[in-house]
PDB file of C-alpha atoms in Angstrom:
ATOM      1  CA  MET K 292     -48.221   5.714-209.767  1.00 52.00           C
ATOM      2  CA  GLN K 293     -52.027   5.843-209.665  1.00 54.00           C
ATOM      3  CA  ASN K 294     -52.245   2.764-211.894  1.00 53.00           C
ATOM      4  CA  ARG K 295     -49.946   0.820-209.569  1.00 57.00           C
ATOM      5  CA  LEU K 296     -52.037   1.818-206.544  1.00 48.00           C
ATOM      6  CA  PHE K 297     -55.219   0.842-208.376  1.00 44.00           C
ATOM      7  CA  TYR K 298     -53.844  -2.587-209.317  1.00 45.00           C
ATOM      8  CA  CYS K 299     -52.595  -3.212-205.764  1.00 42.00           C
ATOM      9  CA  PHE K 300     -56.039  -2.373-204.411  1.00 47.00           C
ATOM     10  CA  LEU K 301     -57.711  -4.579-207.026  1.00 39.00           C
ATOM     11  CA  PHE K 302     -55.388  -7.506-206.253  1.00 45.00           C
ATOM     12  CA  LEU K 303     -55.949  -7.135-202.513  1.00 44.00           C
ATOM     13  CA  SER K 304     -59.737  -7.005-202.992  1.00 44.00           C
ATOM     14  CA  LEU K 305     -59.741 -10.122-205.161  1.00 41.00           C
ATOM     15  CA  PHE K 306     -57.490 -11.919-202.678  1.00 44.00           C
ATOM     16  CA  LEU K 307     -59.778 -11.135-199.753  1.00 43.00           C
ATOM     17  CA  VAL K 308     -62.916 -12.198-201.636  1.00 46.00           C
ATOM     18  CA  SER K 309     -61.387 -15.448-202.883  1.00 47.00           C
ATOM     19  CA  CYS K 310     -60.138 -16.525-199.425  1.00 55.00           C
ATOM     20  CA  ASP K 311     -63.570 -17.735-198.365  1.00 60.00           C
ATOM     21  CA  SER K 312     -64.189 -20.741-200.600  1.00 77.00           C
ATOM     22  CA  LYS K 313     -66.103 -22.668-197.897  1.00 77.00           C
ATOM     23  CA  GLY K 314     -68.831 -20.083-197.286  1.00 83.00           C
ATOM     24  CA  VAL K 315     -72.247 -20.813-198.797  1.00 87.00           C
ATOM     25  CA  PHE K 316     -74.352 -18.420-196.694  1.00 94.00           C
ATOM     26  CA  ASP K 317     -73.079 -15.670-194.414  1.00 96.00           C
ATOM     27  CA  ASP K 318     -75.351 -12.923-193.122  1.00 96.00           C
ATOM     28  CA  TYR K 319     -75.375 -10.558-190.146  1.00 97.00           C
ATOM     29  CA  GLU K 320     -77.994  -8.455-188.420  1.00 97.00           C
ATOM     30  CA  THR K 321     -76.948  -5.434-186.415  1.00 96.00           C
ATOM     31  CA  VAL K 322     -78.225  -5.245-182.856  1.00 95.00           C
ATOM     32  CA  PRO K 323     -79.307  -1.796-181.614  1.00 88.00           C
ATOM     33  CA  GLU K 324     -77.701  -0.408-178.441  1.00 91.00           C
ATOM     34  CA  VAL K 325     -78.939  -3.425-176.439  1.00 95.00           C
ATOM     35  CA  TRP K 326     -80.287  -6.856-177.337  1.00 96.00           C
ATOM     36  CA  ASN K 327     -83.702  -7.167-175.707  1.00 95.00           C
ATOM     37  CA  LYS K 328     -84.570 -10.643-174.422  1.00 94.00           C
ATOM     38  CA  ASP K 329     -87.752 -10.627-176.539  1.00 94.00           C
ATOM     39  CA  LYS K 330     -85.938  -9.654-179.769  1.00 96.00           C
ATOM     40  CA  THR K 331     -85.470 -12.582-182.135  1.00 97.00           C
ATOM     41  CA  ILE K 332     -82.826 -12.341-184.841  1.00 97.00           C
ATOM     42  CA  SER K 333     -84.016 -14.279-187.913  1.00 98.00           C
ATOM     43  CA  PHE K 334     -82.259 -15.536-191.006  1.00 98.00           C
ATOM     44  CA  ASN K 335     -84.064 -16.952-194.038  1.00 97.00           C
ATOM     45  CA  VAL K 336     -81.951 -19.531-195.822  1.00 95.00           C
ATOM     46  CA  SER K 337     -82.519 -20.992-199.249  1.00 92.00           C
ATOM     47  CA  PRO K 338     -80.871 -24.389-198.940  1.00 84.00           C
ATOM     48  CA  PRO K 339     -77.760 -25.128-200.911  1.00 82.00           C
ATOM     49  CA  ASP K 340     -77.199 -28.502-202.587  1.00 87.00           C
ATOM     50  CA  SER K 341     -79.503 -31.062-200.906  1.00 88.00           C
ATOM     51  CA  THR K 342     -77.036 -33.924-201.428  1.00 90.00           C
ATOM     52  CA  LYS K 343     -74.097 -32.443-199.499  1.00 93.00           C
ATOM     53  CA  ALA K 344     -73.436 -31.964-195.786  1.00 95.00           C
ATOM     54  CA  TYR K 345     -72.762 -28.505-194.340  1.00 96.00           C
ATOM     55  CA  ASN K 346     -71.485 -27.060-191.072  1.00 97.00           C
ATOM     56  CA  LEU K 347     -73.550 -24.340-189.429  1.00 97.00           C
ATOM     57  CA  PHE K 348     -72.226 -21.501-187.267  1.00 98.00           C
ATOM     58  CA  VAL K 349     -73.535 -18.636-185.189  1.00 98.00           C
ATOM     59  CA  ASN K 350     -71.339 -15.567-185.609  1.00 97.00           C
ATOM     60  CA  LEU K 351     -71.259 -12.782-183.077  1.00 97.00           C
ATOM     61  CA  ARG K 352     -69.511  -9.455-182.603  1.00 97.00           C
ATOM     62  CA  ASN K 353     -69.131  -7.980-179.136  1.00 97.00           C
ATOM     63  CA  THR K 354     -67.508  -4.990-177.461  1.00 96.00           C
ATOM     64  CA  ASP K 355     -65.937  -4.451-174.047  1.00 94.00           C
ATOM     65  CA  ALA K 356     -69.403  -3.496-172.788  1.00 95.00           C
ATOM     66  CA  TYR K 357     -70.284  -7.215-172.681  1.00 96.00           C
ATOM     67  CA  LYS K 358     -69.944  -8.056-168.990  1.00 95.00           C
ATOM     68  CA  TYR K 359     -70.285 -11.843-168.918  1.00 95.00           C
ATOM     69  CA  SER K 360     -67.819 -14.682-169.434  1.00 95.00           C
ATOM     70  CA  ASN K 361     -70.283 -16.833-171.344  1.00 96.00           C
ATOM     71  CA  LEU K 362     -73.342 -16.502-173.553  1.00 97.00           C
ATOM     72  CA  PHE K 363     -76.523 -18.563-173.653  1.00 97.00           C
ATOM     73  CA  LEU K 364     -78.480 -18.613-176.907  1.00 98.00           C
ATOM     74  CA  ILE K 365     -81.684 -20.285-177.984  1.00 98.00           C
ATOM     75  CA  VAL K 366     -81.372 -21.217-181.644  1.00 98.00           C
ATOM     76  CA  GLU K 367     -84.410 -22.515-183.499  1.00 98.00           C
ATOM     77  CA  MET K 368     -84.266 -23.979-186.991  1.00 97.00           C
ATOM     78  CA  ASN K 369     -87.597 -24.136-188.800  1.00 97.00           C
ATOM     79  CA  PHE K 370     -87.767 -26.529-191.727  1.00 96.00           C
ATOM     80  CA  PRO K 371     -89.865 -25.824-194.835  1.00 96.00           C
ATOM     81  CA  HIS K 372     -92.490 -28.501-194.062  1.00 94.00           C
ATOM     82  CA  GLY K 373     -93.194 -27.495-190.451  1.00 94.00           C
ATOM     83  CA  LYS K 374     -90.555 -29.350-188.444  1.00 96.00           C
ATOM     84  CA  SER K 375     -88.713 -27.273-185.846  1.00 97.00           C
ATOM     85  CA  VAL K 376     -85.546 -27.992-183.850  1.00 97.00           C
ATOM     86  CA  VAL K 377     -84.736 -25.826-180.810  1.00 98.00           C
ATOM     87  CA  ASP K 378     -81.330 -25.862-179.088  1.00 97.00           C
ATOM     88  CA  THR K 379     -80.146 -24.030-175.983  1.00 97.00           C
ATOM     89  CA  LEU K 380     -76.449 -23.355-176.460  1.00 97.00           C
ATOM     90  CA  GLU K 381     -73.727 -22.021-174.191  1.00 97.00           C
ATOM     91  CA  TYR K 382     -70.583 -20.417-175.553  1.00 97.00           C
ATOM     92  CA  LYS K 383     -67.486 -19.171-173.746  1.00 96.00           C
ATOM     93  CA  MET K 384     -66.804 -15.494-174.344  1.00 96.00           C
ATOM     94  CA  THR K 385     -63.633 -14.960-172.283  1.00 95.00           C
ATOM     95  CA  LYS K 386     -60.451 -16.651-171.209  1.00 94.00           C
ATOM     96  CA  PRO K 387     -60.107 -17.399-167.465  1.00 94.00           C
ATOM     97  CA  ASN K 388     -58.268 -14.079-167.011  1.00 93.00           C
ATOM     98  CA  GLY K 389     -61.251 -12.136-168.432  1.00 91.00           C
ATOM     99  CA  GLU K 390     -59.722 -11.407-171.845  1.00 92.00           C
ATOM    100  CA  PHE K 391     -62.300 -11.699-174.620  1.00 94.00           C
ATOM    101  CA  LEU K 392     -62.039 -14.580-177.056  1.00 93.00           C
ATOM    102  CA  GLY K 393     -62.497 -13.979-180.742  1.00 94.00           C
ATOM    103  CA  THR K 394     -60.612 -12.122-183.425  1.00 94.00           C
ATOM    104  CA  GLY K 395     -60.171  -8.437-184.017  1.00 91.00           C
ATOM    105  CA  LEU K 396     -57.595  -5.768-183.370  1.00 84.00           C
ATOM    106  CA  SER K 397     -60.017  -3.162-182.054  1.00 84.00           C
ATOM    107  CA  SER K 398     -62.406  -3.255-179.115  1.00 88.00           C
ATOM    108  CA  VAL K 399     -64.848  -5.283-181.245  1.00 93.00           C
ATOM    109  CA  LYS K 400     -64.244  -9.033-181.173  1.00 95.00           C
ATOM    110  CA  GLU K 401     -65.729 -11.460-183.669  1.00 96.00           C
ATOM    111  CA  ASN K 402     -66.577 -15.020-182.671  1.00 96.00           C
ATOM    112  CA  LYS K 403     -67.525 -17.987-184.827  1.00 96.00           C
ATOM    113  CA  PHE K 404     -69.432 -20.560-182.770  1.00 97.00           C
ATOM    114  CA  TRP K 405     -70.284 -24.109-183.880  1.00 96.00           C
ATOM    115  CA  TYR K 406     -74.015 -24.681-184.155  1.00 97.00           C
ATOM    116  CA  LYS K 407     -74.468 -27.943-186.087  1.00 97.00           C
ATOM    117  CA  GLU K 408     -72.127 -30.238-187.956  1.00 96.00           C
ATOM    118  CA  GLY K 409     -72.811 -32.301-191.084  1.00 95.00           C
ATOM    119  CA  VAL K 410     -76.300 -30.928-191.796  1.00 95.00           C
ATOM    120  CA  ILE K 411     -78.016 -32.038-194.991  1.00 94.00           C
ATOM    121  CA  PHE K 412     -80.818 -29.748-196.177  1.00 94.00           C
ATOM    122  CA  SER K 413     -83.033 -32.557-197.447  1.00 92.00           C
ATOM    123  CA  GLU K 414     -86.344 -30.648-197.597  1.00 93.00           C
ATOM    124  CA  THR K 415     -87.073 -28.318-200.479  1.00 92.00           C
ATOM    125  CA  GLY K 416     -88.063 -24.773-199.591  1.00 94.00           C
ATOM    126  CA  ASP K 417     -86.713 -22.066-197.334  1.00 95.00           C
ATOM    127  CA  TYR K 418     -85.420 -22.654-193.823  1.00 97.00           C
ATOM    128  CA  THR K 419     -85.599 -20.054-191.043  1.00 98.00           C
ATOM    129  CA  VAL K 420     -83.073 -19.771-188.227  1.00 98.00           C
ATOM    130  CA  ASN K 421     -84.162 -17.759-185.167  1.00 98.00           C
ATOM    131  CA  ILE K 422     -81.690 -16.681-182.498  1.00 98.00           C
ATOM    132  CA  LYS K 423     -82.512 -15.195-179.068  1.00 97.00           C
ATOM    133  CA  HIS K 424     -80.320 -14.658-176.045  1.00 97.00           C
ATOM    134  CA  ALA K 425     -81.144 -16.491-172.813  1.00 95.00           C
ATOM    135  CA  MET K 426     -78.843 -14.708-170.367  1.00 96.00           C
ATOM    136  CA  ARG K 427     -79.601 -14.636-166.646  1.00 91.00           C
ATOM    137  CA  GLU K 428     -77.828 -13.167-163.647  1.00 88.00           C
ATOM    138  CA  ASN K 429     -76.644 -15.753-161.110  1.00 85.00           C
ATOM    139  CA  GLY K 430     -79.507 -16.685-158.789  1.00 83.00           C
ATOM    140  CA  GLU K 431     -82.100 -14.754-160.803  1.00 82.00           C
ATOM    141  CA  VAL K 432     -85.163 -16.356-162.378  1.00 82.00           C
ATOM    142  CA  ASN K 433     -85.954 -13.598-164.859  1.00 87.00           C
ATOM    143  CA  GLY K 434     -83.636 -13.152-167.796  1.00 87.00           C
ATOM    144  CA  VAL K 435     -81.440 -10.150-168.519  1.00 93.00           C
ATOM    145  CA  ALA K 436     -83.915  -7.777-170.154  1.00 93.00           C
ATOM    146  CA  ASN K 437     -81.401  -5.785-172.190  1.00 96.00           C
ATOM    147  CA  LEU K 438     -78.072  -7.397-172.976  1.00 96.00           C
ATOM    148  CA  GLU K 439     -75.308  -4.865-173.622  1.00 97.00           C
ATOM    149  CA  GLY K 440     -72.154  -5.290-175.657  1.00 96.00           C
ATOM    150  CA  ILE K 441     -73.433  -7.416-178.557  1.00 97.00           C
ATOM    151  CA  THR K 442     -73.257  -5.452-181.807  1.00 96.00           C
ATOM    152  CA  ASP K 443     -74.030  -8.038-184.502  1.00 97.00           C
ATOM    153  CA  ILE K 444     -75.452 -11.557-184.773  1.00 98.00           C
ATOM    154  CA  GLY K 445     -74.723 -13.681-187.809  1.00 97.00           C
ATOM    155  CA  PHE K 446     -75.476 -17.064-189.269  1.00 98.00           C
ATOM    156  CA  ARG K 447     -73.096 -18.963-191.554  1.00 97.00           C
ATOM    157  CA  ILE K 448     -73.229 -22.135-193.634  1.00 96.00           C
ATOM    158  CA  GLU K 449     -69.985 -23.732-194.835  1.00 96.00           C
ATOM    159  CA  LYS K 450     -69.121 -26.652-197.059  1.00 93.00           C
ATOM    160  CA  THR K 451     -67.717 -29.560-195.041  1.00 90.00           C
ATOM    161  CA  GLU K 452     -65.028 -30.696-197.553  1.00 75.00           C
TER     162      GLU K 452
END
């Protein structure tokens, strides 16, 4: 009986690991209780094959404590030889009825947001991706100092196939 249970667990583990054949880079950083507007989440990426195109994603986990229907992020990609590209991105977080988008059976939802499509890492060396939130209350000039409800920020690179 123990052998059967062991083999079932082993098979399930191998199945789950082998399901993600597109992923080239996938990393997360946990956010403390709140995400301060001055806190930058950084990912250092050693580029994959420089002859192939890749899709880039920002991954995010949130709880019910997140009180907005959208999310503004500033994502900066620093290239090895000094070039920098900065994008301000807006993502929907809820359906019109207020229900959170994303996957997950518990109160934590996971979202996979498009960042860039068909990127070729043509420069040799390491790339850095910096992510900050840029949330503001309606009518307010200053940003939300401490954003609640975000638990993890991730960055993912996938093969385009």
